[in-house]
PDB file of C-alpha atoms in Angstrom:
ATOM      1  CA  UNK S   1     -21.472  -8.588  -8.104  1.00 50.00           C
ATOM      2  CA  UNK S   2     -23.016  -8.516  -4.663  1.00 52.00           C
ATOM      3  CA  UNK S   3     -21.537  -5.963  -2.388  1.00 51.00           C
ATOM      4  CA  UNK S   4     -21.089  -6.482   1.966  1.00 47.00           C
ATOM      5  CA  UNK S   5     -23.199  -4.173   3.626  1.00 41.00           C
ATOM      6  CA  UNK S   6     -22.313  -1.548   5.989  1.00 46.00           C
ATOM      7  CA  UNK S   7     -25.077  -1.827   9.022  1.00 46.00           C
ATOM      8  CA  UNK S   8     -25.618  -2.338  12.601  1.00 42.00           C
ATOM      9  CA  UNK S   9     -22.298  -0.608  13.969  1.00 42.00           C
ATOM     10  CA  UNK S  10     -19.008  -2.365  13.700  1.00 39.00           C
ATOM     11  CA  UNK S  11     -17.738  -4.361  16.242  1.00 40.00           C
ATOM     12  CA  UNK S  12     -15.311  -2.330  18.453  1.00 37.00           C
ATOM     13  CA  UNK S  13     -14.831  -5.401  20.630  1.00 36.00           C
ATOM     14  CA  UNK S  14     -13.729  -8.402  18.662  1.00 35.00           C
ATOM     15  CA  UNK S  15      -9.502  -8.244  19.434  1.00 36.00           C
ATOM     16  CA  UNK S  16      -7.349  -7.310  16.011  1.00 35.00           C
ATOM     17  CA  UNK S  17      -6.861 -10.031  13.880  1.00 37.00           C
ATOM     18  CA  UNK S  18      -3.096 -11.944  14.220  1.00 36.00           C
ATOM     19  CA  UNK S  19      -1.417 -12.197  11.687  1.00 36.00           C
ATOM     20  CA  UNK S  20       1.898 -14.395  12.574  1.00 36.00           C
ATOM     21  CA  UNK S  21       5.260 -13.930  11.067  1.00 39.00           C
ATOM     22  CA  UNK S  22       6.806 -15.392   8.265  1.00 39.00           C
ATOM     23  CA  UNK S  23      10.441 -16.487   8.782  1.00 36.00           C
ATOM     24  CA  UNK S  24      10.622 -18.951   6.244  1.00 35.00           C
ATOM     25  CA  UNK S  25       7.184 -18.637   4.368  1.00 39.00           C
ATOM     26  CA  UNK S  26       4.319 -16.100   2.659  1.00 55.00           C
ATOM     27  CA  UNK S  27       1.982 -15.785  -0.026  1.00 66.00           C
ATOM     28  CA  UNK S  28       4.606 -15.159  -2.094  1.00 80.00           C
ATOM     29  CA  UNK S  29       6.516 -18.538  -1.284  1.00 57.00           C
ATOM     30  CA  UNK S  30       9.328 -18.465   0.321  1.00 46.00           C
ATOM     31  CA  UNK S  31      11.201 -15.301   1.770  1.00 49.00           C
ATOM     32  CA  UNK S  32      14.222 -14.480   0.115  1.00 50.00           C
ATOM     33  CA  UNK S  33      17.219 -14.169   2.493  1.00 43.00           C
ATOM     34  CA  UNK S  34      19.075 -10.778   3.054  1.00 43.00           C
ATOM     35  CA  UNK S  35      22.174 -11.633   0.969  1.00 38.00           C
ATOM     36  CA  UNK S  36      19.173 -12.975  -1.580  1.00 42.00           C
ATOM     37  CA  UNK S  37      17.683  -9.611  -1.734  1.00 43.00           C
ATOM     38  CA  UNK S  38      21.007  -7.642  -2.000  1.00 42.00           C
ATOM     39  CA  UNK S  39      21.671  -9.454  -5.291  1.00 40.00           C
ATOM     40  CA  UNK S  40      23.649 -12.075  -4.710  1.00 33.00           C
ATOM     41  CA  UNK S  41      23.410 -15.060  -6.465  1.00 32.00           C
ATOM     42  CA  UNK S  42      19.898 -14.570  -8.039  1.00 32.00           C
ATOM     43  CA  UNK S  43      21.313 -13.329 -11.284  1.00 30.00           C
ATOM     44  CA  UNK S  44      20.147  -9.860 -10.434  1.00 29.00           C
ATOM     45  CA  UNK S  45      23.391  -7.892  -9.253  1.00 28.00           C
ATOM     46  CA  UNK S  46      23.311  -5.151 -12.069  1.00 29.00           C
ATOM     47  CA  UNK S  47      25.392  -2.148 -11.543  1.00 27.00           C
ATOM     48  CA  UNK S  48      21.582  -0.815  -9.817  1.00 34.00           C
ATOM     49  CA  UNK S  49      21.837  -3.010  -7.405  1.00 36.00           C
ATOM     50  CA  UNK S  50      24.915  -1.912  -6.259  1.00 30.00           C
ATOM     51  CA  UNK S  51      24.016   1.714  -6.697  1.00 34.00           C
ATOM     52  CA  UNK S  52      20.914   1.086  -4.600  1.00 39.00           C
ATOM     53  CA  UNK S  53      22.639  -0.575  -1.850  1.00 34.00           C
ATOM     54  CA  UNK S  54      25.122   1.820  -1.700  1.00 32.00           C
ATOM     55  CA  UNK S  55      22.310   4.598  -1.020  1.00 36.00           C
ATOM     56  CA  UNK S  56      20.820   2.661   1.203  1.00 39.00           C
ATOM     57  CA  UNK S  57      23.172   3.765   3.539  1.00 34.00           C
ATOM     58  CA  UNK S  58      23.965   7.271   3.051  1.00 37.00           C
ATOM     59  CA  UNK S  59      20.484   8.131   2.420  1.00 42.00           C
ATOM     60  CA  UNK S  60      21.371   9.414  -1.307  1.00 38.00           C
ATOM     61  CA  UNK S  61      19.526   8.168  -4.547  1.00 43.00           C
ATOM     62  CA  UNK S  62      21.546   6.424  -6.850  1.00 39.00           C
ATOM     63  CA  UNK S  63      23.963   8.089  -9.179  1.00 38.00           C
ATOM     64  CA  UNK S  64      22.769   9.271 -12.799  1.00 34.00           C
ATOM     65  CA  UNK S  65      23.636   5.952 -14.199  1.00 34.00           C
ATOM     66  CA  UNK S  66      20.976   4.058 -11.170  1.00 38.00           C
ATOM     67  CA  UNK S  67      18.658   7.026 -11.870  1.00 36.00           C
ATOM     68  CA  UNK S  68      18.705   6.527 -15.989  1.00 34.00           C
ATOM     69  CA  UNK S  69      18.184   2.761 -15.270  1.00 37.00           C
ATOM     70  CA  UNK S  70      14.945   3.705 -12.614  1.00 41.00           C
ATOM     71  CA  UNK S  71      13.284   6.105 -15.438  1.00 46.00           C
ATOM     72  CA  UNK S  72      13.516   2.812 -17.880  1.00 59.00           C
ATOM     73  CA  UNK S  73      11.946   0.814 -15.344  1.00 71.00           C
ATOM     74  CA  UNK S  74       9.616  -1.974 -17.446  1.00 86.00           C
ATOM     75  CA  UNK S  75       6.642  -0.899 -15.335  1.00 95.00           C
ATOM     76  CA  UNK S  76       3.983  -4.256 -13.950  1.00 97.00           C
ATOM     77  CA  UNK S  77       2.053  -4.225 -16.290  1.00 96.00           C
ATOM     78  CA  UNK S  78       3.240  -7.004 -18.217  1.00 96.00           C
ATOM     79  CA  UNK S  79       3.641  -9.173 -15.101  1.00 97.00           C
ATOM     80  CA  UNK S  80      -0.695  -9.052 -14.509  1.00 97.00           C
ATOM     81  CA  UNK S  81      -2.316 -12.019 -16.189  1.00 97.00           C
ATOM     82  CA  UNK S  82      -4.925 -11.246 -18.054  1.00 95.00           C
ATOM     83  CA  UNK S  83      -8.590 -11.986 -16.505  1.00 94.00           C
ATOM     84  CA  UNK S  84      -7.483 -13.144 -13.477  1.00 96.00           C
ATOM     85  CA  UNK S  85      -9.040 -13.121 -10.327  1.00 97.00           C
ATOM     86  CA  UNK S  86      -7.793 -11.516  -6.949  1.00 97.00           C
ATOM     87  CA  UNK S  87      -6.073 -14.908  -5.723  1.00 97.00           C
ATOM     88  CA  UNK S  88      -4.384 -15.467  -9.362  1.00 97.00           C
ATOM     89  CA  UNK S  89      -3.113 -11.765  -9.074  1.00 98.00           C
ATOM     90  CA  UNK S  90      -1.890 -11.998  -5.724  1.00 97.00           C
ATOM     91  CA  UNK S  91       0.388 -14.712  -6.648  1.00 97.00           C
ATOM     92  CA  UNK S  92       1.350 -13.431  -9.921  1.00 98.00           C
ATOM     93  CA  UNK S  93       2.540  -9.980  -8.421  1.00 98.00           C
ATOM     94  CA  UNK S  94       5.124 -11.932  -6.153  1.00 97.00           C
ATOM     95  CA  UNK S  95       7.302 -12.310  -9.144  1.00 96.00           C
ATOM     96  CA  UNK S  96       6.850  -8.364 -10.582  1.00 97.00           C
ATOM     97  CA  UNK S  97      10.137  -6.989 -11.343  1.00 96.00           C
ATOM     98  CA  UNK S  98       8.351  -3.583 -12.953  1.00 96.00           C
ATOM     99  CA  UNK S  99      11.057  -1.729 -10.773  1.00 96.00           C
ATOM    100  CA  UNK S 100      13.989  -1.990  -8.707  1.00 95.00           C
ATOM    101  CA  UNK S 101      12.138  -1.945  -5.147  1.00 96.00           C
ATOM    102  CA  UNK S 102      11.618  -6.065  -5.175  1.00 96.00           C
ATOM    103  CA  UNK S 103      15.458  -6.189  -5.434  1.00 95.00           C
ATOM    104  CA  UNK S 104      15.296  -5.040  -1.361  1.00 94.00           C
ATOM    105  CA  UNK S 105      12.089  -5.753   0.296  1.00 97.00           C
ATOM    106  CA  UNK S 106      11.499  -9.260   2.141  1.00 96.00           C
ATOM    107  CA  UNK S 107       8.274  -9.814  -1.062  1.00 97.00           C
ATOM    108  CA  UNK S 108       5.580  -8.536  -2.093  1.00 98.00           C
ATOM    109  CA  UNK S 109       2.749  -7.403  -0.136  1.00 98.00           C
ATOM    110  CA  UNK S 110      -0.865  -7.309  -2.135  1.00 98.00           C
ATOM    111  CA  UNK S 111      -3.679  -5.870  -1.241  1.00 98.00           C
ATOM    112  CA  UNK S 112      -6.262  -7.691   1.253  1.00 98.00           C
ATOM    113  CA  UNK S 113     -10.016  -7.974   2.013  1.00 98.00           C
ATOM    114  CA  UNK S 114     -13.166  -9.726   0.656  1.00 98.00           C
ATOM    115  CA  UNK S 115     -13.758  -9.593  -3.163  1.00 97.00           C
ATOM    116  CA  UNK S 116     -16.824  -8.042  -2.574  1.00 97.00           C
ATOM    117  CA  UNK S 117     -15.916  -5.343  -0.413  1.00 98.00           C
ATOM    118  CA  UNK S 118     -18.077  -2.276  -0.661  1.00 97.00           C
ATOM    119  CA  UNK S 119     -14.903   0.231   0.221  1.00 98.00           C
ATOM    120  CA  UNK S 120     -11.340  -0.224  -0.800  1.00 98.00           C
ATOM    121  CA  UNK S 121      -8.552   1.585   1.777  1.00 98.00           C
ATOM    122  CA  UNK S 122      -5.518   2.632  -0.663  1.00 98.00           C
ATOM    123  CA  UNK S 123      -2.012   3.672   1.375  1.00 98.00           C
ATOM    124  CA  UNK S 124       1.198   4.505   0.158  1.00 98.00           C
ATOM    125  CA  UNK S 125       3.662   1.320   0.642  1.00 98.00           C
ATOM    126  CA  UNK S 126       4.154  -1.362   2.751  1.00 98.00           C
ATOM    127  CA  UNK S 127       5.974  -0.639   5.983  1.00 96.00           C
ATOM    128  CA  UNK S 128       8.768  -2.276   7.781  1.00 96.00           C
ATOM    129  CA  UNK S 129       6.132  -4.710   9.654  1.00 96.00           C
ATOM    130  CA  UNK S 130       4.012  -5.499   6.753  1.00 97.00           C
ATOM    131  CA  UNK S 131       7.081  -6.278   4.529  1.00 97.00           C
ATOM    132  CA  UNK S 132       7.861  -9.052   7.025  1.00 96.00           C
ATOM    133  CA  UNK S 133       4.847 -10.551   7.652  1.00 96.00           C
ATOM    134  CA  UNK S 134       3.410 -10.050   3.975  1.00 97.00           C
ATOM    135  CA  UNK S 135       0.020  -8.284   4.792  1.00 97.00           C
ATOM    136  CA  UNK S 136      -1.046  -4.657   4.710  1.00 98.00           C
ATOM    137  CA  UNK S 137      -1.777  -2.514   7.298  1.00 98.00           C
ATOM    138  CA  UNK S 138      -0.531  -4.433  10.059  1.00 96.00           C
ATOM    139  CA  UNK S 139       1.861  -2.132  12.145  1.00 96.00           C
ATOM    140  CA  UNK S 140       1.237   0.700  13.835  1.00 96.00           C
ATOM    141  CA  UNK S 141      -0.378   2.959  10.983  1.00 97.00           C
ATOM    142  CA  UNK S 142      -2.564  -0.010  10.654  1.00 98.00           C
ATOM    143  CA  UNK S 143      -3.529  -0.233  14.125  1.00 98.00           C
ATOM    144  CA  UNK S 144      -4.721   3.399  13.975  1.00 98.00           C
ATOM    145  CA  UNK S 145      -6.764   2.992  10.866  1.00 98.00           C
ATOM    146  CA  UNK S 146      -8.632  -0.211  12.142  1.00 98.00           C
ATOM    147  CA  UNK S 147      -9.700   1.534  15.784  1.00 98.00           C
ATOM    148  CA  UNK S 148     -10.522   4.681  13.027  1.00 98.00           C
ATOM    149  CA  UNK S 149     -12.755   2.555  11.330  1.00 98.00           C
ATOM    150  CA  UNK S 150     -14.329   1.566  14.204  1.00 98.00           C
ATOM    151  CA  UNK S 151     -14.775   4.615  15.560  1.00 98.00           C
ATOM    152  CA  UNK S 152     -16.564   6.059  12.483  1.00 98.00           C
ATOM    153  CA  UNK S 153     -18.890   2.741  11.935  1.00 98.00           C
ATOM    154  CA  UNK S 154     -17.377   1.101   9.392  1.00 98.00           C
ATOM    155  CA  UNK S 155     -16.690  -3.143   9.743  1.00 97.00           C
ATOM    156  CA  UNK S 156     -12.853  -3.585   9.029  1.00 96.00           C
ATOM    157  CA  UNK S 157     -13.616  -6.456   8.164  1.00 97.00           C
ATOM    158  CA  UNK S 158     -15.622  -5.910   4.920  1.00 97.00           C
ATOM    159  CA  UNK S 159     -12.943  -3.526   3.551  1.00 98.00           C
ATOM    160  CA  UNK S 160     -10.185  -4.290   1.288  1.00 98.00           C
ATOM    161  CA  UNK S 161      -6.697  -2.829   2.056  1.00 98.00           C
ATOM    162  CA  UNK S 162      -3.929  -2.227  -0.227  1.00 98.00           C
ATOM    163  CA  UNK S 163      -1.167   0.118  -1.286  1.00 98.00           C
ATOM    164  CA  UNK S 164      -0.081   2.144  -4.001  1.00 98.00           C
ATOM    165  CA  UNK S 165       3.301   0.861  -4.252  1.00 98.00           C
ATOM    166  CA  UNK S 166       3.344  -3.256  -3.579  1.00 98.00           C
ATOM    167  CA  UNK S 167       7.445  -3.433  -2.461  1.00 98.00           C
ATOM    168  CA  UNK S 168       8.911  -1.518   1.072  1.00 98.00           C
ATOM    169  CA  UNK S 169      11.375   1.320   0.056  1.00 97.00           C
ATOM    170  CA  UNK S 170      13.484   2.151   2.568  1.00 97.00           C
ATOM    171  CA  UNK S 171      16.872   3.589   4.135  1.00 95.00           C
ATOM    172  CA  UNK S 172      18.990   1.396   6.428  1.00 94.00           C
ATOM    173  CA  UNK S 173      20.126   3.466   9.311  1.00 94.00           C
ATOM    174  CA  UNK S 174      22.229   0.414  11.864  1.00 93.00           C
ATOM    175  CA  UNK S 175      20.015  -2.459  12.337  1.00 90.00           C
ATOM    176  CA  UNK S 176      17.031  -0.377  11.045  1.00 94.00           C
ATOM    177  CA  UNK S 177      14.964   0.034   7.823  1.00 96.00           C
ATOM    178  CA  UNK S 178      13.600   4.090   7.535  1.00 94.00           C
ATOM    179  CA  UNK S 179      10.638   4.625   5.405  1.00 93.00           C
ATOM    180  CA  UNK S 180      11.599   5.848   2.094  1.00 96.00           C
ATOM    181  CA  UNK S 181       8.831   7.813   0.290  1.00 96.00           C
ATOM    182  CA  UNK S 182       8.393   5.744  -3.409  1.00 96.00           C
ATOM    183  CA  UNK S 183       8.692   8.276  -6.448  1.00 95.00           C
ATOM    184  CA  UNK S 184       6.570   8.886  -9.124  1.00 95.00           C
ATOM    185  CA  UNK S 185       8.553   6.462 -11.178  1.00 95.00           C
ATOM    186  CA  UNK S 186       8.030   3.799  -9.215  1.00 97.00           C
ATOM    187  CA  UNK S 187       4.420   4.449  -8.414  1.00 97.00           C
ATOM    188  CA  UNK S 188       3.388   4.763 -12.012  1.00 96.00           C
ATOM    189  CA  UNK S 189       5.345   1.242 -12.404  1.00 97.00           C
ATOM    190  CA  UNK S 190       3.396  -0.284 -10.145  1.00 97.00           C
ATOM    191  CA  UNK S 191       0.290   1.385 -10.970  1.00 97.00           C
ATOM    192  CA  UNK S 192      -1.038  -1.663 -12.978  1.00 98.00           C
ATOM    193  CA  UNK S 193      -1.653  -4.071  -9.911  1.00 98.00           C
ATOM    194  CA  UNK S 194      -3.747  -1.241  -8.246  1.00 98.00           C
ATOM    195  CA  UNK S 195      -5.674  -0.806 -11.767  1.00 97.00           C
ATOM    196  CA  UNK S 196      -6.019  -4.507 -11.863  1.00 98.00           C
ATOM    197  CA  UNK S 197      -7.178  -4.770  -8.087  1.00 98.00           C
ATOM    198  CA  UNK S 198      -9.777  -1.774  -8.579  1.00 98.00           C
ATOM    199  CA  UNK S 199     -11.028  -3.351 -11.961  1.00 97.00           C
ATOM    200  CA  UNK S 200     -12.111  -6.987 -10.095  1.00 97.00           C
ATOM    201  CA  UNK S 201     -13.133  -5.299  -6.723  1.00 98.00           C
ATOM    202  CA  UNK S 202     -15.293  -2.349  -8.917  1.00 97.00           C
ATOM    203  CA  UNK S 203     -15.881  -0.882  -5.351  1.00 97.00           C
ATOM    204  CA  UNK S 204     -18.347   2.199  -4.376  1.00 96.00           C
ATOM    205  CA  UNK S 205     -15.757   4.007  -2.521  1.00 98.00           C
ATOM    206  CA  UNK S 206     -12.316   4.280  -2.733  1.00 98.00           C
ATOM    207  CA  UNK S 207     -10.471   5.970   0.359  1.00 98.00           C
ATOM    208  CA  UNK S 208      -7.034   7.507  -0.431  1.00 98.00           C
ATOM    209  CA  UNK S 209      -4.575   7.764   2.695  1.00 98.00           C
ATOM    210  CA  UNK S 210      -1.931  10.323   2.056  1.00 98.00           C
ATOM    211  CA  UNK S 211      -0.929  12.457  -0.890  1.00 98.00           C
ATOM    212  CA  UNK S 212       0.804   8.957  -2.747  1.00 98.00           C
ATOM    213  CA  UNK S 213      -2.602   7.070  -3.121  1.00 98.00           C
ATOM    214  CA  UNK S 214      -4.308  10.214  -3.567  1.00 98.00           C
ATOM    215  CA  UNK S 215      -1.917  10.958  -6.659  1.00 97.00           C
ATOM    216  CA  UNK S 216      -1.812   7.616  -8.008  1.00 97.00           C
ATOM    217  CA  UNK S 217      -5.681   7.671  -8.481  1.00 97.00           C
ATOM    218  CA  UNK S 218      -6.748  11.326  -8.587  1.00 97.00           C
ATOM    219  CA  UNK S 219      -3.358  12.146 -10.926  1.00 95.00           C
ATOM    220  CA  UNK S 220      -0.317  13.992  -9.706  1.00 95.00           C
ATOM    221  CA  UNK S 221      -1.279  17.333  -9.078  1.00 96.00           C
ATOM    222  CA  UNK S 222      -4.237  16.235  -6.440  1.00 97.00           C
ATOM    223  CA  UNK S 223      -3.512  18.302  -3.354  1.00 97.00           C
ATOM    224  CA  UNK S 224      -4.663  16.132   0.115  1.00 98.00           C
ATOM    225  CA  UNK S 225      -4.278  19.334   1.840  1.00 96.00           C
ATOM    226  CA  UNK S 226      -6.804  21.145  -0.371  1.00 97.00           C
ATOM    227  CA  UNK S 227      -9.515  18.315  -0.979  1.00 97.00           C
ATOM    228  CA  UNK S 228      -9.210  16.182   2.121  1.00 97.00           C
ATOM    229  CA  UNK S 229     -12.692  14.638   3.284  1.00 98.00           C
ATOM    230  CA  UNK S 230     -14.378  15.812  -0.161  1.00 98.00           C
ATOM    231  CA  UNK S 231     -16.462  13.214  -2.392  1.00 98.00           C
ATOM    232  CA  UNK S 232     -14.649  13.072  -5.683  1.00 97.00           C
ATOM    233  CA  UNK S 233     -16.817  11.403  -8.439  1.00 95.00           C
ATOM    234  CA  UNK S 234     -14.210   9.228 -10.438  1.00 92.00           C
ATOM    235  CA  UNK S 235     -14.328   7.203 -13.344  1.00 86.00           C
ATOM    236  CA  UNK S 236     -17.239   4.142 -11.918  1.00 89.00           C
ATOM    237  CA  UNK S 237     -16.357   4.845  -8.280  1.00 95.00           C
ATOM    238  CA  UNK S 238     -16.387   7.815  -5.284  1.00 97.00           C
ATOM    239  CA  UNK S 239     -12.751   9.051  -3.994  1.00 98.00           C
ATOM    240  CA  UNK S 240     -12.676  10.656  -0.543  1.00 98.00           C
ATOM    241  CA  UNK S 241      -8.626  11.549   0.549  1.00 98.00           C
ATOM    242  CA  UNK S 242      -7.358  11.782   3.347  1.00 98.00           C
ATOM    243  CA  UNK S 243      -4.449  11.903   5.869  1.00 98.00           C
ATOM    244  CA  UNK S 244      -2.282   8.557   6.051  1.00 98.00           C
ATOM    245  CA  UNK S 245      -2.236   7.516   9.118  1.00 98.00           C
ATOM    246  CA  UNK S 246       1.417   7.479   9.924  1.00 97.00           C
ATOM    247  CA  UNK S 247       0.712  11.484   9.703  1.00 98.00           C
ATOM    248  CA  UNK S 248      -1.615  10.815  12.444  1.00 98.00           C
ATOM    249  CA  UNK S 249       1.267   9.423  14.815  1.00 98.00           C
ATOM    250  CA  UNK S 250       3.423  12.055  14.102  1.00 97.00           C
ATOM    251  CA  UNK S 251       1.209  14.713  14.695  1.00 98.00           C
ATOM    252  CA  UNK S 252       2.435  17.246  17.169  1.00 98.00           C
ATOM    253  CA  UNK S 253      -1.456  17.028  18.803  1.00 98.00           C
ATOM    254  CA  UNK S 254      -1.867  13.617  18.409  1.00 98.00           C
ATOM    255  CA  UNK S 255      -5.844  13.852  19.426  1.00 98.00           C
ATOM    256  CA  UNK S 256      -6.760  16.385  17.044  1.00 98.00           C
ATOM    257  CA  UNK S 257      -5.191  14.840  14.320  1.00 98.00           C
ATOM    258  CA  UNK S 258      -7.314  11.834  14.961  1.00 98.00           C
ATOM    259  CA  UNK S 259     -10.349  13.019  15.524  1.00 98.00           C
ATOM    260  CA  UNK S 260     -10.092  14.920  12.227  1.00 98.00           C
ATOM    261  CA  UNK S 261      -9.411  11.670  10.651  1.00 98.00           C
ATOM    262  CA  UNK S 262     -11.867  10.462  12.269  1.00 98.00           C
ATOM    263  CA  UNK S 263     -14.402  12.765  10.677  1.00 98.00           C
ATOM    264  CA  UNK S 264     -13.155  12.067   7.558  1.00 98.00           C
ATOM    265  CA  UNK S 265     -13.634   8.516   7.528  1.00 98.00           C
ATOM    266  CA  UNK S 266     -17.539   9.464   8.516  1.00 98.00           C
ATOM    267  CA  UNK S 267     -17.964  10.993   5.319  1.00 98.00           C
ATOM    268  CA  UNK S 268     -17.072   7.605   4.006  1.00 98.00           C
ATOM    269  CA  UNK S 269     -19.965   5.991   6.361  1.00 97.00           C
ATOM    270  CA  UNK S 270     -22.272   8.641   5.213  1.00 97.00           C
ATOM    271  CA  UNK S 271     -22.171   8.079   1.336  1.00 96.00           C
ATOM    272  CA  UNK S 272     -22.156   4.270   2.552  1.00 93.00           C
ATOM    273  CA  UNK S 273     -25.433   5.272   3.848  1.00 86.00           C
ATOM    274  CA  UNK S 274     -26.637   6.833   0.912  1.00 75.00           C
ATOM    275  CA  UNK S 275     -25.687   4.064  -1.283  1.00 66.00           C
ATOM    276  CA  UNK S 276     -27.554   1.651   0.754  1.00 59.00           C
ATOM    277  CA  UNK S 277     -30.804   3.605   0.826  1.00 51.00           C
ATOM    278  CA  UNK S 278     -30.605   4.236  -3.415  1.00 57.00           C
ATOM    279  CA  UNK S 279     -30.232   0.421  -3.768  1.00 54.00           C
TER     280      UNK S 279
END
């Protein structure tokens, strides 16, 4: 499989790609409506449901009976078609029900690039932006990363995004929807799309933002903290880790915290480089 080329500089000037809102439609048809998601009416209001709601707004995870359900979770793996390509998958993940988290989110959001794409950019979940419009990487985190990728030389265009987890997980606090970190369970669950997506895409580099996409390739006792910006050599591909960066935004120095990131993603270019000249 032919691979896009890293060369030339990227271009820091072309304006961010639009991606428009989908009220009614996505790639995963059409957008179920709130009352939709909550489990009405869609045969899906188990006692879960209910449980899941109900934590929704206090914060809390469900009670042992929502938890034993979540540990039993089916997993996606049965959901991925066999020898399918990226399109195929994209449409067959809009109907995963490996956990509970499609029972909230707006859909699913897959992962999104060129098939061919030399690097592949793994986060943690979709965000509150992203699960509306349907695409990764499209808020502010994502913002960050593609003026990151700039910075360090690397075409955002000829990189394939995804996540870790494919559904939003969240906490409703009034009118808004709080970032929920995913758990293990749920990561493992969905770990067969990302298998699936790394299998076609058989990339050179895989770049891990945060400790959740670090874990759900590198295994669960991978430490960011301790390995960030190192060349891991994995099973057919190189893993470099690093910050998320949400992180980034947070930081209490905002500009060191980005230029470290920064430097990160230039180990990326480098073994880009390297690659290049062994070919």
């Amino acid at each position: 499989m032919g691979h896009r080329r890293f060369g030339g500089g990227a271009d820091t000037t072309h304006p961010r790609r639009l991606y428009r809102p989908l009220s009614a439609h996505s790639a995963c048809g059409t957008v179920r409506s709130r009352s939709s998601r909550e489990g009405h009416g869609n045969g899906y209001a188990t006692y879960s449901a209910r449980q899941q709601r109900r934590s929704a707004h206090d914060g809390r995870d469900p009670g042992r009976r929502g938890r034993r359900w979540a540990m039993k979770a089916p997993g996606a793996a049965e959901f991925v078609p066999e020898g399918a390509d990226l399109a195929r998958l994209r449409q067959a993940a809009c109907h995963c029900r490996g956990c509970d988290l499609y029972q909230h989110a707006t859909q699913t959001v897959f992962g999104a690039g060129p098939a061919d794409a030399d690097v592949v950019v793994i986060g943690e979940q979709p965000g509150d932006q992203e699960d509306v419009v349907g695409q990764p990487f499209v808020g502010p985190a994502g913002r960050l990363l593609d003026r990151a990728l700039a910075e360090a030389d690397i075409d955002r265009d000829a990189v394939y995004v995804t996540n870790a987890v494919k559904h939003f997980k969240f906490v409703e606090r009034g009118k808004r929807r709080i970032h929920k970190t995913p758990g293990r369970t749920e990561v493992v669950a969905c770990s067969a799309w990302l298998d699936a997506e790394l299998d076609l895409l058989r990339p050179r580099l895989v770049v891990c933002l945060g400790a959740i996409a670090a874990q759900a390739v590198l295994g669960p006792s991978f430490k960011v903290s301790a390995q960030r910006g190192e060349v891991i050599e994995a099973d057919g591909y190189r893993v470099v880790a690093t910050v998320h960066p949400s992180a980034v935004l947070r930081a209490p120095d905002r500009a060191e915290a980005y230029a470290a990131f920064v430097a990160d993603l230039r180990v990326v270019r480098a073994q880009l480089g390297k690659s290049a000249a062994a070919r």
